[in-house]
Structure formats: C-alpha cells, structure tokens
C-alpha cells in the first residue's frame, strides 16, 4: 500500500518508519527540513506522566509509548547510524509550596518509580539546587534525548528500508475519487495511485483539513526555550513553572512557555526573562551564567488537550495524527505504530475513541 504522510515532525517520521517496517510504502512530504518546527525545539524529555489527566486511555497511551522507547531507539539507531543522544540523568521534581509538596508526596506514595527525598539527601544529589524547597522526589529512570535526531533517525531508517522521503516539498492538494483520495499534489508534481493519506503536520494540520471540507482544530501553542552554557546541574529538574535539562556538550536547556499567540514563532523579552527567573530560582548560580541561545516552537494543541488520532470524518482513506501538544516526542512511538496498524490493517488494538477526530467534527 502506498501511504502519503504530510509532515516531517517526530510524529510523521515515526509513522513513516512504522508504515515501511510493516510492509507499506511510505511517501513523506515535508515542506521544510525534517524536525524543523516543534520537534527541533523540544527538550526531548521522556518522562512518565506525573499528572493524572483524568483520562485513563490517555495515561495508558503515554505509558505504552514510554515503554516502547528502548527497543525503538536501538532499532532505529542501528538502521540509521544516527545517535539520538538518549541518556538517563534521572529527574528531581520539586515543589515550592506546601500544597504542591503534599501532591508530590502523595504521588511518591503511589508510584514505585518516585522516591521522596529528604533535604539532606537532596543537597547531596543536586548540590546546586536552591534550599528553598518544600519537597522533592527523585526518579532515577527518567530519560531524555535529542528530538531532532530522533525524527531524523526515524526517516533515515525508513529511507534505508525503501521509503520515499521528500524534504522541502509542499503538499498542495488532494485528488478525489468519490469518498476516496487517490492522489495528492505537491509543488514537485503529482503523486498518483495512493492508498491513504495521513495528515501529521502539527499545527498546520488544521489548514489541510479545511481543504477537505472540515475544520479540525490543531491550534499552535508557542513554547519558548533558552540554553545556558553550564554544567552546574546533574539531573533534569522539574519545577512548578518549568524544567531544566542537562544536555550533551555542556549545555543546560530550560523551558518552556505555553502561549496561545497564533503562528507567531518568535521569542519575546518577557518570555525569556521569565525562563531565566524560573531557572535562577531553582538553581541560584544560574544568575551568573550566560544564556547562549534561545528559540521558540509551535506545538500542535487541541481543544481538550488530547491528541487527535484516527480516521478523518467522512473520508475512507484519510487519517489524522496531530494535537500531541506537550507529549509529541513521548507519544511518537505509539502513534507511529498504531497509525500504521490502522492504515495498513484497518484496525488497532489500542482504544482510540477518546482521540477520535470525530469529537471535533462540525
Ligand atoms: N514537552 C514539554 C513542553 O512542551 O514544554
């Protein structure tokens, strides 16, 4: 089956690899560079969800994806020759207010992977952390990777298995045959005789859905980030207002704002100052560190904060995979696997109804 995927972020790239691996023929169209948008901006944290979203299916999906990472990484690193810079620094989750500390304590009581840490132990674990902390947990298995490298490893692995990856290629339209799409057009020419199309273009997916006569929302949610040149932090640190992640080559990444400002992908003085303040409140010595770079990305949101995965309403062979918001990297393996299943086999074992595009169809 010939499957066209629109979008070269981590979700589209994972789908391309899973489609190719399962015997399909993936054709991925990316109008710019692979991982050139939200994926490239992401800190790439792979952490078990701390907050219960209240939706069991969503929590199950996130945990399932987290568990897929070690084997997926091994497979795509071998197949692509790309090191995704996977590392397991462990994470310290901090609470500044007694209320947040109680919530953290309750979580540590319930979850074997979270260990409540007393102040003396915390100072040994992460000496640079402020002493002004009401409570903290430690989880030694929390990992992160380079999200841009992950997306590239997916597509290079797919490409080496025969997928057609078209970079700097704009998806421009669809060719219909009744309720089926049997071709797509791109600025480089038409692609005929296709069996399915998957729209995985992050926040730009909404514009693509409008060409199909339905408006399925995938609002852009800006995230600003900064990087320090600093080796003062050993573990990833999660605070109530943001996070710090030590990265290879002596960098420390700090994120992230969550802003509903349309497609304005730029950093702001206010956003960057807020990140610097948050980072220095957690790690006081960062007051003297220099910010080496800053950037912004546009995550794909959704009206209820959950991904939009499944068949496009009223179309037999068009599928959506967007709305992953703050969970795009985390959900990439499971989304790729289940979308490949859905498209190639017409079904998936995973419960998809809570993520159905139908919930927003008008
Ligand atoms: N994935 C973390 C964030 O969006 O800030």
mmCIF file of N, CA, C and O in Angstrom, residues 252-351:
data_model
loop_
_atom_site.group_PDB
_atom_site.id
_atom_site.type_symbol
_atom_site.label_atom_id
_atom_site.label_comp_id
_atom_site.label_asym_id
_atom_site.label_seq_id
_atom_site.Cartn_x
_atom_site.Cartn_y
_atom_site.Cartn_z
ATOM 1 N N UNK A 252 22.739 23.453 29.156
ATOM 2 C CA UNK A 252 21.596 23.217 30.030
ATOM 3 C C UNK A 252 20.401 23.887 29.365
ATOM 4 O O UNK A 252 20.405 25.100 29.143
ATOM 5 N N UNK A 253 19.400 23.106 29.010
ATOM 6 C CA UNK A 253 18.216 23.665 28.346
ATOM 7 C C UNK A 253 17.141 23.948 29.395
ATOM 8 O O UNK A 253 16.947 23.154 30.339
ATOM 9 N N UNK A 254 16.461 25.045 29.201
ATOM 10 C CA UNK A 254 15.428 25.474 30.143
ATOM 11 C C UNK A 254 14.152 25.802 29.375
ATOM 12 O O UNK A 254 14.176 26.517 28.379
ATOM 13 N N UNK A 255 13.031 25.231 29.825
ATOM 14 C CA UNK A 255 11.763 25.516 29.136
ATOM 15 C C UNK A 255 10.612 25.438 30.098
ATOM 16 O O UNK A 255 10.780 25.117 31.258
ATOM 17 N N UNK A 256 9.509 25.633 29.664
ATOM 18 C CA UNK A 256 9.123 26.245 28.401
ATOM 19 C C UNK A 256 7.859 27.046 28.664
ATOM 20 O O UNK A 256 7.089 26.711 29.573
ATOM 21 N N UNK A 257 7.674 28.082 27.872
ATOM 22 C CA UNK A 257 6.418 28.830 27.995
ATOM 23 C C UNK A 257 5.316 28.026 27.286
ATOM 24 O O UNK A 257 5.590 27.169 26.454
ATOM 25 N N UNK A 258 4.090 28.315 27.614
ATOM 26 C CA UNK A 258 2.935 27.746 26.892
ATOM 27 C C UNK A 258 2.044 28.938 26.555
ATOM 28 O O UNK A 258 1.431 29.526 27.445
ATOM 29 N N UNK A 259 2.043 29.333 25.274
ATOM 30 C CA UNK A 259 1.362 30.575 24.890
ATOM 31 C C UNK A 259 0.460 30.346 23.674
ATOM 32 O O UNK A 259 0.885 29.747 22.691
ATOM 33 N N UNK A 260 -0.731 30.893 23.777
ATOM 34 C CA UNK A 260 -1.703 30.786 22.693
ATOM 35 C C UNK A 260 -1.658 32.110 21.915
ATOM 36 O O UNK A 260 -2.434 33.018 22.175
ATOM 37 N N UNK A 261 -0.707 32.227 21.001
ATOM 38 C CA UNK A 261 -0.491 33.503 20.289
ATOM 39 C C UNK A 261 -0.481 33.314 18.769
ATOM 40 O O UNK A 261 0.192 34.045 18.049
ATOM 41 N N UNK A 262 -1.188 32.301 18.313
ATOM 42 C CA UNK A 262 -1.238 32.060 16.875
ATOM 43 C C UNK A 262 0.100 31.566 16.352
ATOM 44 O O UNK A 262 0.891 30.968 17.077
ATOM 45 N N UNK A 263 0.351 31.877 15.068
ATOM 46 C CA UNK A 263 1.549 31.335 14.408
ATOM 47 C C UNK A 263 2.775 32.250 14.562
ATOM 48 O O UNK A 263 3.636 32.260 13.698
ATOM 49 N N UNK A 264 2.823 33.008 15.664
ATOM 50 C CA UNK A 264 3.999 33.887 15.861
ATOM 51 C C UNK A 264 5.118 33.104 16.534
ATOM 52 O O UNK A 264 5.189 33.017 17.765
ATOM 53 N N UNK A 265 5.966 32.543 15.711
ATOM 54 C CA UNK A 265 7.039 31.692 16.247
ATOM 55 C C UNK A 265 8.267 32.540 16.525
ATOM 56 O O UNK A 265 9.227 32.528 15.777
ATOM 57 N N UNK A 266 8.217 33.301 17.594
ATOM 58 C CA UNK A 266 9.393 34.117 17.918
ATOM 59 C C UNK A 266 9.523 34.170 19.429
ATOM 60 O O UNK A 266 8.537 33.972 20.155
ATOM 61 N N UNK A 267 10.723 34.446 19.877
ATOM 62 C CA UNK A 267 10.906 34.600 21.314
ATOM 63 C C UNK A 267 10.539 36.030 21.696
ATOM 64 O O UNK A 267 10.543 36.928 20.849
ATOM 65 N N UNK A 268 10.216 36.225 22.970
ATOM 66 C CA UNK A 268 9.894 37.574 23.443
ATOM 67 C C UNK A 268 10.769 37.869 24.661
ATOM 68 O O UNK A 268 11.167 36.939 25.385
ATOM 69 N N UNK A 269 11.022 39.161 24.891
ATOM 70 C CA UNK A 269 11.834 39.552 26.052
ATOM 71 C C UNK A 269 11.211 39.036 27.336
ATOM 72 O O UNK A 269 11.866 38.517 28.222
ATOM 73 N N UNK A 270 9.878 39.168 27.404
ATOM 74 C CA UNK A 270 9.166 38.769 28.600
ATOM 75 C C UNK A 270 9.250 37.251 28.829
ATOM 76 O O UNK A 270 9.488 36.783 29.955
ATOM 77 N N UNK A 271 9.063 36.494 27.744
ATOM 78 C CA UNK A 271 9.116 35.033 27.852
ATOM 79 C C UNK A 271 10.492 34.565 28.305
ATOM 80 O O UNK A 271 10.615 33.718 29.209
ATOM 81 N N UNK A 272 11.542 35.124 27.695
ATOM 82 C CA UNK A 272 12.907 34.691 28.025
ATOM 83 C C UNK A 272 13.288 35.109 29.444
ATOM 84 O O UNK A 272 13.932 34.348 30.181
ATOM 85 N N UNK A 273 12.844 36.330 29.842
ATOM 86 C CA UNK A 273 13.154 36.787 31.212
ATOM 87 C C UNK A 273 12.467 35.880 32.223
ATOM 88 O O UNK A 273 13.043 35.552 33.271
ATOM 89 N N UNK A 274 11.248 35.449 31.918
ATOM 90 C CA UNK A 274 10.517 34.550 32.823
ATOM 91 C C UNK A 274 11.245 33.226 32.978
ATOM 92 O O UNK A 274 11.344 32.683 34.085
ATOM 93 N N UNK A 275 11.774 32.703 31.876
ATOM 94 C CA UNK A 275 12.507 31.426 31.950
ATOM 95 C C UNK A 275 13.784 31.581 32.774
ATOM 96 O O UNK A 275 14.133 30.722 33.588
ATOM 97 N N UNK A 276 14.475 32.707 32.569
ATOM 98 C CA UNK A 276 15.726 32.938 33.322
ATOM 99 C C UNK A 276 15.440 33.059 34.820
ATOM 100 O O UNK A 276 16.183 32.543 35.653
ATOM 101 N N UNK A 277 14.333 33.749 35.139
ATOM 102 C CA UNK A 277 13.958 33.922 36.549
ATOM 103 C C UNK A 277 13.631 32.555 37.170
ATOM 104 O O UNK A 277 14.111 32.219 38.251
ATOM 105 N N UNK A 278 12.844 31.777 36.467
ATOM 106 C CA UNK A 278 12.440 30.461 36.968
ATOM 107 C C UNK A 278 13.684 29.579 37.187
ATOM 108 O O UNK A 278 13.830 28.917 38.216
ATOM 109 N N UNK A 279 14.609 29.607 36.195
ATOM 110 C CA UNK A 279 15.807 28.765 36.291
ATOM 111 C C UNK A 279 16.676 29.204 37.472
ATOM 112 O O UNK A 279 17.173 28.369 38.243
ATOM 113 N N UNK A 280 16.840 30.512 37.646
ATOM 114 C CA UNK A 280 17.706 31.009 38.727
ATOM 115 C C UNK A 280 17.058 30.821 40.099
ATOM 116 O O UNK A 280 17.755 30.696 41.109
ATOM 117 N N UNK A 281 15.731 30.792 40.157
ATOM 118 C CA UNK A 281 15.058 30.488 41.423
ATOM 119 C C UNK A 281 15.350 29.050 41.836
ATOM 120 O O UNK A 281 15.503 28.756 43.018
ATOM 121 N N UNK A 282 15.422 28.155 40.865
ATOM 122 C CA UNK A 282 15.692 26.741 41.188
ATOM 123 C C UNK A 282 17.177 26.492 41.413
ATOM 124 O O UNK A 282 17.561 25.720 42.295
ATOM 125 N N UNK A 283 17.999 27.132 40.584
ATOM 126 C CA UNK A 283 19.455 26.923 40.666
ATOM 127 C C UNK A 283 20.111 28.307 40.736
ATOM 128 O O UNK A 283 20.431 28.917 39.707
ATOM 129 N N UNK A 284 20.308 28.837 41.954
ATOM 130 C CA UNK A 284 20.742 30.231 42.088
ATOM 131 C C UNK A 284 22.017 30.585 41.318
ATOM 132 O O UNK A 284 22.158 31.699 40.827
ATOM 133 N N UNK A 285 22.924 29.620 41.149
ATOM 134 C CA UNK A 285 24.176 30.002 40.465
ATOM 135 C C UNK A 285 23.951 30.324 38.975
ATOM 136 O O UNK A 285 24.832 30.884 38.329
ATOM 137 N N UNK A 286 22.771 30.010 38.450
ATOM 138 C CA UNK A 286 22.487 30.366 37.051
ATOM 139 C C UNK A 286 22.322 31.873 36.867
ATOM 140 O O UNK A 286 22.341 32.366 35.746
ATOM 141 N N UNK A 287 22.190 32.603 37.998
ATOM 142 C CA UNK A 287 22.121 34.077 37.883
ATOM 143 C C UNK A 287 23.380 34.609 37.212
ATOM 144 O O UNK A 287 23.357 35.636 36.556
ATOM 145 N N UNK A 288 24.474 33.897 37.387
ATOM 146 C CA UNK A 288 25.748 34.377 36.818
ATOM 147 C C UNK A 288 26.092 33.679 35.493
ATOM 148 O O UNK A 288 27.113 33.963 34.893
ATOM 149 N N UNK A 289 25.238 32.750 35.073
ATOM 150 C CA UNK A 289 25.543 32.012 33.824
ATOM 151 C C UNK A 289 25.022 32.790 32.621
ATOM 152 O O UNK A 289 24.073 33.552 32.729
ATOM 153 N N UNK A 290 25.689 32.579 31.484
ATOM 154 C CA UNK A 290 25.207 33.320 30.306
ATOM 155 C C UNK A 290 24.317 32.432 29.441
ATOM 156 O O UNK A 290 24.570 31.240 29.263
ATOM 157 N N UNK A 291 23.276 33.084 28.936
ATOM 158 C CA UNK A 291 22.353 32.374 28.038
ATOM 159 C C UNK A 291 23.037 32.314 26.674
ATOM 160 O O UNK A 291 23.439 33.335 26.125
ATOM 161 N N UNK A 292 23.189 31.104 26.136
ATOM 162 C CA UNK A 292 23.918 31.019 24.861
ATOM 163 C C UNK A 292 22.980 31.045 23.660
ATOM 164 O O UNK A 292 23.384 31.426 22.571
ATOM 165 N N UNK A 293 21.743 30.618 23.838
ATOM 166 C CA UNK A 293 20.798 30.728 22.715
ATOM 167 C C UNK A 293 19.369 30.620 23.228
ATOM 168 O O UNK A 293 19.128 30.190 24.368
ATOM 169 N N UNK A 294 18.455 31.014 22.368
ATOM 170 C CA UNK A 294 17.032 30.943 22.712
ATOM 171 C C UNK A 294 16.264 30.646 21.441
ATOM 172 O O UNK A 294 16.728 30.957 20.342
ATOM 173 N N UNK A 295 15.121 30.029 21.574
ATOM 174 C CA UNK A 295 14.328 29.692 20.391
ATOM 175 C C UNK A 295 12.877 29.459 20.812
ATOM 176 O O UNK A 295 12.553 29.405 21.997
ATOM 177 N N UNK A 296 12.027 29.307 19.799
ATOM 178 C CA UNK A 296 10.614 29.042 20.074
ATOM 179 C C UNK A 296 10.107 27.995 19.094
ATOM 180 O O UNK A 296 10.648 27.844 17.992
ATOM 181 N N UNK A 297 9.088 27.278 19.498
ATOM 182 C CA UNK A 297 8.453 26.289 18.620
ATOM 183 C C UNK A 297 6.941 26.361 18.798
ATOM 184 O O UNK A 297 6.454 26.892 19.798
ATOM 185 N N UNK A 298 6.226 25.837 17.826
ATOM 186 C CA UNK A 298 4.756 25.854 17.877
ATOM 187 C C UNK A 298 4.246 24.420 18.010
ATOM 188 O O UNK A 298 4.259 23.655 17.046
ATOM 189 N N UNK A 299 3.810 24.081 19.216
ATOM 190 C CA UNK A 299 3.265 22.739 19.434
ATOM 191 C C UNK A 299 1.843 22.680 18.858
ATOM 192 O O UNK A 299 1.129 23.669 18.892
ATOM 193 N N UNK A 300 1.417 21.508 18.411
ATOM 194 C CA UNK A 300 0.022 21.409 17.990
ATOM 195 C C UNK A 300 -0.879 21.139 19.195
ATOM 196 O O UNK A 300 -0.739 20.126 19.873
ATOM 197 N N UNK A 301 -1.778 22.058 19.486
ATOM 198 C CA UNK A 301 -2.702 21.857 20.599
ATOM 199 C C UNK A 301 -3.978 21.181 20.119
ATOM 200 O O UNK A 301 -4.112 20.791 18.951
ATOM 201 N N UNK A 302 -4.911 21.013 21.038
ATOM 202 C CA UNK A 302 -6.255 20.562 20.660
ATOM 203 C C UNK A 302 -7.193 21.125 21.722
ATOM 204 O O UNK A 302 -6.751 21.416 22.838
ATOM 205 N N UNK A 303 -8.468 21.280 21.401
ATOM 206 C CA UNK A 303 -9.371 21.938 22.361
ATOM 207 C C UNK A 303 -9.466 21.244 23.716
ATOM 208 O O UNK A 303 -9.698 21.901 24.722
ATOM 209 N N UNK A 304 -9.280 19.924 23.776
ATOM 210 C CA UNK A 304 -9.349 19.253 25.086
ATOM 211 C C UNK A 304 -7.980 18.777 25.581
ATOM 212 O O UNK A 304 -7.875 18.038 26.557
ATOM 213 N N UNK A 305 -6.921 19.200 24.901
ATOM 214 C CA UNK A 305 -5.563 18.878 25.357
ATOM 215 C C UNK A 305 -5.119 17.466 25.022
ATOM 216 O O UNK A 305 -4.031 17.044 25.403
ATOM 217 N N UNK A 306 -5.960 16.710 24.314
ATOM 218 C CA UNK A 306 -5.567 15.331 23.983
ATOM 219 C C UNK A 306 -5.304 15.212 22.488
ATOM 220 O O UNK A 306 -5.840 15.982 21.683
ATOM 221 N N UNK A 307 -4.498 14.239 22.089
ATOM 222 C CA UNK A 307 -4.176 14.110 20.672
ATOM 223 C C UNK A 307 -5.402 13.820 19.808
ATOM 224 O O UNK A 307 -6.441 13.393 20.314
ATOM 225 N N UNK A 308 -5.215 14.060 18.530
ATOM 226 C CA UNK A 308 -6.280 13.802 17.555
ATOM 227 C C UNK A 308 -5.722 12.738 16.610
ATOM 228 O O UNK A 308 -4.865 13.025 15.772
ATOM 229 N N UNK A 309 -6.159 11.506 16.804
ATOM 230 C CA UNK A 309 -5.599 10.381 16.045
ATOM 231 C C UNK A 309 -6.748 9.516 15.543
ATOM 232 O O UNK A 309 -7.586 9.081 16.339
ATOM 233 N N UNK A 310 -6.777 9.284 14.249
ATOM 234 C CA UNK A 310 -7.817 8.398 13.717
ATOM 235 C C UNK A 310 -8.248 8.809 12.331
ATOM 236 O O UNK A 310 -7.638 9.663 11.688
ATOM 237 N N UNK A 311 -9.330 8.190 11.890
ATOM 238 C CA UNK A 311 -9.830 8.419 10.540
ATOM 239 C C UNK A 311 -10.496 9.782 10.427
ATOM 240 O O UNK A 311 -11.194 10.218 11.336
ATOM 241 N N UNK A 312 -10.255 10.447 9.321
ATOM 242 C CA UNK A 312 -10.866 11.754 9.064
ATOM 243 C C UNK A 312 -12.370 11.549 8.851
ATOM 244 O O UNK A 312 -12.773 10.698 8.055
ATOM 245 N N UNK A 313 -13.200 12.317 9.542
ATOM 246 C CA UNK A 313 -14.638 12.097 9.437
ATOM 247 C C UNK A 313 -15.129 12.169 7.984
ATOM 248 O O UNK A 313 -14.823 13.118 7.269
ATOM 249 N N UNK A 314 -15.855 11.136 7.572
ATOM 250 C CA UNK A 314 -16.461 11.117 6.237
ATOM 251 C C UNK A 314 -15.517 10.729 5.114
ATOM 252 O O UNK A 314 -15.910 10.730 3.955
ATOM 253 N N UNK A 315 -14.271 10.416 5.436
ATOM 254 C CA UNK A 315 -13.313 10.025 4.377
ATOM 255 C C UNK A 315 -12.799 8.618 4.684
ATOM 256 O O UNK A 315 -12.425 8.327 5.816
ATOM 257 N N UNK A 316 -12.769 7.800 3.663
ATOM 258 C CA UNK A 316 -12.383 6.396 3.894
ATOM 259 C C UNK A 316 -10.890 6.233 4.145
ATOM 260 O O UNK A 316 -10.482 5.395 4.936
ATOM 261 N N UNK A 317 -10.090 7.014 3.430
ATOM 262 C CA UNK A 317 -8.649 6.714 3.466
ATOM 263 C C UNK A 317 -7.792 7.940 3.819
ATOM 264 O O UNK A 317 -6.674 8.072 3.345
ATOM 265 N N UNK A 318 -8.377 8.815 4.656
ATOM 266 C CA UNK A 318 -7.585 9.950 5.163
ATOM 267 C C UNK A 318 -7.554 9.835 6.690
ATOM 268 O O UNK A 318 -8.586 9.583 7.322
ATOM 269 N N UNK A 319 -6.369 10.019 7.254
ATOM 270 C CA UNK A 319 -6.195 9.850 8.699
ATOM 271 C C UNK A 319 -5.497 11.078 9.274
ATOM 272 O O UNK A 319 -4.781 11.790 8.561
ATOM 273 N N UNK A 320 -5.698 11.283 10.571
ATOM 274 C CA UNK A 320 -5.073 12.421 11.245
ATOM 275 C C UNK A 320 -4.187 11.942 12.386
ATOM 276 O O UNK A 320 -4.523 10.964 13.068
ATOM 277 N N UNK A 321 -3.089 12.630 12.596
ATOM 278 C CA UNK A 321 -2.243 12.378 13.766
ATOM 279 C C UNK A 321 -1.648 13.725 14.154
ATOM 280 O O UNK A 321 -0.613 14.139 13.629
ATOM 281 N N UNK A 322 -2.339 14.413 15.043
ATOM 282 C CA UNK A 322 -1.877 15.742 15.457
ATOM 283 C C UNK A 322 -2.377 16.012 16.892
ATOM 284 O O UNK A 322 -2.845 15.107 17.576
ATOM 285 N N UNK A 323 -2.235 17.260 17.341
ATOM 286 C CA UNK A 323 -2.765 17.642 18.655
ATOM 287 C C UNK A 323 -1.995 17.039 19.825
ATOM 288 O O UNK A 323 -2.510 16.978 20.935
ATOM 289 N N UNK A 324 -0.745 16.642 19.605
ATOM 290 C CA UNK A 324 0.001 15.975 20.680
ATOM 291 C C UNK A 324 0.503 16.951 21.748
ATOM 292 O O UNK A 324 1.050 16.537 22.761
ATOM 293 N N UNK A 325 0.369 18.211 21.509
ATOM 294 C CA UNK A 325 0.659 19.291 22.470
ATOM 295 C C UNK A 325 2.013 19.077 23.170
ATOM 296 O O UNK A 325 3.031 19.104 22.510
ATOM 297 N N UNK A 326 2.057 18.836 24.462
ATOM 298 C CA UNK A 326 3.344 18.741 25.159
ATOM 299 C C UNK A 326 3.873 17.306 25.196
ATOM 300 O O UNK A 326 4.846 17.007 25.887
ATOM 301 N N UNK A 327 3.193 16.406 24.478
ATOM 302 C CA UNK A 327 3.546 14.986 24.556
ATOM 303 C C UNK A 327 3.997 14.409 23.216
ATOM 304 O O UNK A 327 3.965 13.200 23.028
ATOM 305 N N UNK A 328 4.392 15.267 22.274
ATOM 306 C CA UNK A 328 4.691 14.786 20.924
ATOM 307 C C UNK A 328 5.835 13.787 20.888
ATOM 308 O O UNK A 328 5.714 12.717 20.287
ATOM 309 N N UNK A 329 6.949 14.117 21.514
ATOM 310 C CA UNK A 329 8.101 13.210 21.480
ATOM 311 C C UNK A 329 7.745 11.923 22.233
ATOM 312 O O UNK A 329 7.951 10.811 21.740
ATOM 313 N N UNK A 330 7.163 12.092 23.423
ATOM 314 C CA UNK A 330 6.788 10.930 24.233
ATOM 315 C C UNK A 330 5.858 9.989 23.458
ATOM 316 O O UNK A 330 6.008 8.774 23.497
ATOM 317 N N UNK A 331 4.894 10.559 22.739
ATOM 318 C CA UNK A 331 3.879 9.725 22.073
ATOM 319 C C UNK A 331 4.276 9.277 20.668
ATOM 320 O O UNK A 331 3.499 8.565 20.017
ATOM 321 N N UNK A 332 5.461 9.651 20.204
ATOM 322 C CA UNK A 332 5.818 9.334 18.817
ATOM 323 C C UNK A 332 5.835 7.820 18.538
ATOM 324 O O UNK A 332 5.235 7.377 17.548
ATOM 325 N N UNK A 333 6.481 6.987 19.380
ATOM 326 C CA UNK A 333 6.500 5.564 19.030
ATOM 327 C C UNK A 333 5.099 4.944 18.955
ATOM 328 O O UNK A 333 4.759 4.278 17.984
ATOM 329 N N UNK A 334 4.280 5.197 19.965
ATOM 330 C CA UNK A 334 2.969 4.537 19.965
ATOM 331 C C UNK A 334 2.082 5.088 18.845
ATOM 332 O O UNK A 334 1.335 4.338 18.205
ATOM 333 N N UNK A 335 2.180 6.389 18.568
ATOM 334 C CA UNK A 335 1.366 6.961 17.483
ATOM 335 C C UNK A 335 1.778 6.344 16.146
ATOM 336 O O UNK A 335 0.913 5.959 15.348
ATOM 337 N N UNK A 336 3.083 6.246 15.919
ATOM 338 C CA UNK A 336 3.556 5.657 14.657
ATOM 339 C C UNK A 336 3.055 4.231 14.491
ATOM 340 O O UNK A 336 2.548 3.850 13.431
ATOM 341 N N UNK A 337 3.150 3.449 15.564
ATOM 342 C CA UNK A 337 2.762 2.037 15.480
ATOM 343 C C UNK A 337 1.261 1.895 15.263
ATOM 344 O O UNK A 337 0.814 1.123 14.417
ATOM 345 N N UNK A 338 0.486 2.661 16.002
ATOM 346 C CA UNK A 338 -0.961 2.433 15.886
ATOM 347 C C UNK A 338 -1.527 3.016 14.595
ATOM 348 O O UNK A 338 -2.464 2.452 14.006
ATOM 349 N N UNK A 339 -0.964 4.124 14.120
ATOM 350 C CA UNK A 339 -1.449 4.678 12.851
ATOM 351 C C UNK A 339 -1.087 3.732 11.708
ATOM 352 O O UNK A 339 -1.906 3.476 10.813
ATOM 353 N N UNK A 340 0.113 3.156 11.750
ATOM 354 C CA UNK A 340 0.492 2.185 10.708
ATOM 355 C C UNK A 340 -0.471 1.000 10.717
ATOM 356 O O UNK A 340 -0.939 0.547 9.665
ATOM 357 N N UNK A 341 -0.827 0.530 11.905
ATOM 358 C CA UNK A 341 -1.795 -0.576 12.042
ATOM 359 C C UNK A 341 -3.147 -0.219 11.448
ATOM 360 O O UNK A 341 -3.745 -0.976 10.699
ATOM 361 N N UNK A 342 -3.597 0.965 11.832
ATOM 362 C CA UNK A 342 -4.920 1.435 11.411
ATOM 363 C C UNK A 342 -4.999 1.549 9.888
ATOM 364 O O UNK A 342 -5.976 1.137 9.264
ATOM 365 N N UNK A 343 -3.953 2.102 9.312
ATOM 366 C CA UNK A 343 -3.972 2.365 7.875
ATOM 367 C C UNK A 343 -3.746 1.079 7.069
ATOM 368 O O UNK A 343 -4.436 0.823 6.086
ATOM 369 N N UNK A 344 -2.800 0.266 7.533
ATOM 370 C CA UNK A 344 -2.464 -0.928 6.737
ATOM 371 C C UNK A 344 -3.419 -2.088 6.989
ATOM 372 O O UNK A 344 -3.703 -2.874 6.095
ATOM 373 N N UNK A 345 -3.930 -2.190 8.239
ATOM 374 C CA UNK A 345 -4.759 -3.359 8.589
ATOM 375 C C UNK A 345 -6.208 -2.997 8.876
ATOM 376 O O UNK A 345 -7.014 -3.867 9.193
ATOM 377 N N UNK A 346 -6.500 -1.687 8.866
ATOM 378 C CA UNK A 346 -7.880 -1.262 9.105
ATOM 379 C C UNK A 346 -8.297 -1.309 10.563
ATOM 380 O O UNK A 346 -9.446 -1.041 10.903
ATOM 381 N N UNK A 347 -7.370 -1.646 11.467
ATOM 382 C CA UNK A 347 -7.736 -1.700 12.883
ATOM 383 C C UNK A 347 -6.492 -1.580 13.756
ATOM 384 O O UNK A 347 -5.373 -1.737 13.280
ATOM 385 N N UNK A 348 -6.706 -1.275 15.036
ATOM 386 C CA UNK A 348 -5.606 -1.275 16.000
ATOM 387 C C UNK A 348 -6.140 -1.822 17.310
ATOM 388 O O UNK A 348 -7.339 -1.689 17.598
ATOM 389 N N UNK A 349 -5.265 -2.445 18.086
ATOM 390 C CA UNK A 349 -5.706 -2.996 19.375
ATOM 391 C C UNK A 349 -5.906 -1.902 20.421
ATOM 392 O O UNK A 349 -6.500 -2.128 21.455
ATOM 393 N N UNK A 350 -5.364 -0.726 20.157
ATOM 394 C CA UNK A 350 -5.451 0.332 21.172
ATOM 395 C C UNK A 350 -6.819 1.015 21.147
ATOM 396 O O UNK A 350 -7.430 1.143 20.088
ATOM 397 N N UNK A 351 -7.231 1.490 22.315
ATOM 398 C CA UNK A 351 -8.521 2.178 22.402
ATOM 399 C C UNK A 351 -8.330 3.600 21.880
ATOM 400 O O UNK A 351 -7.637 4.408 22.480
#
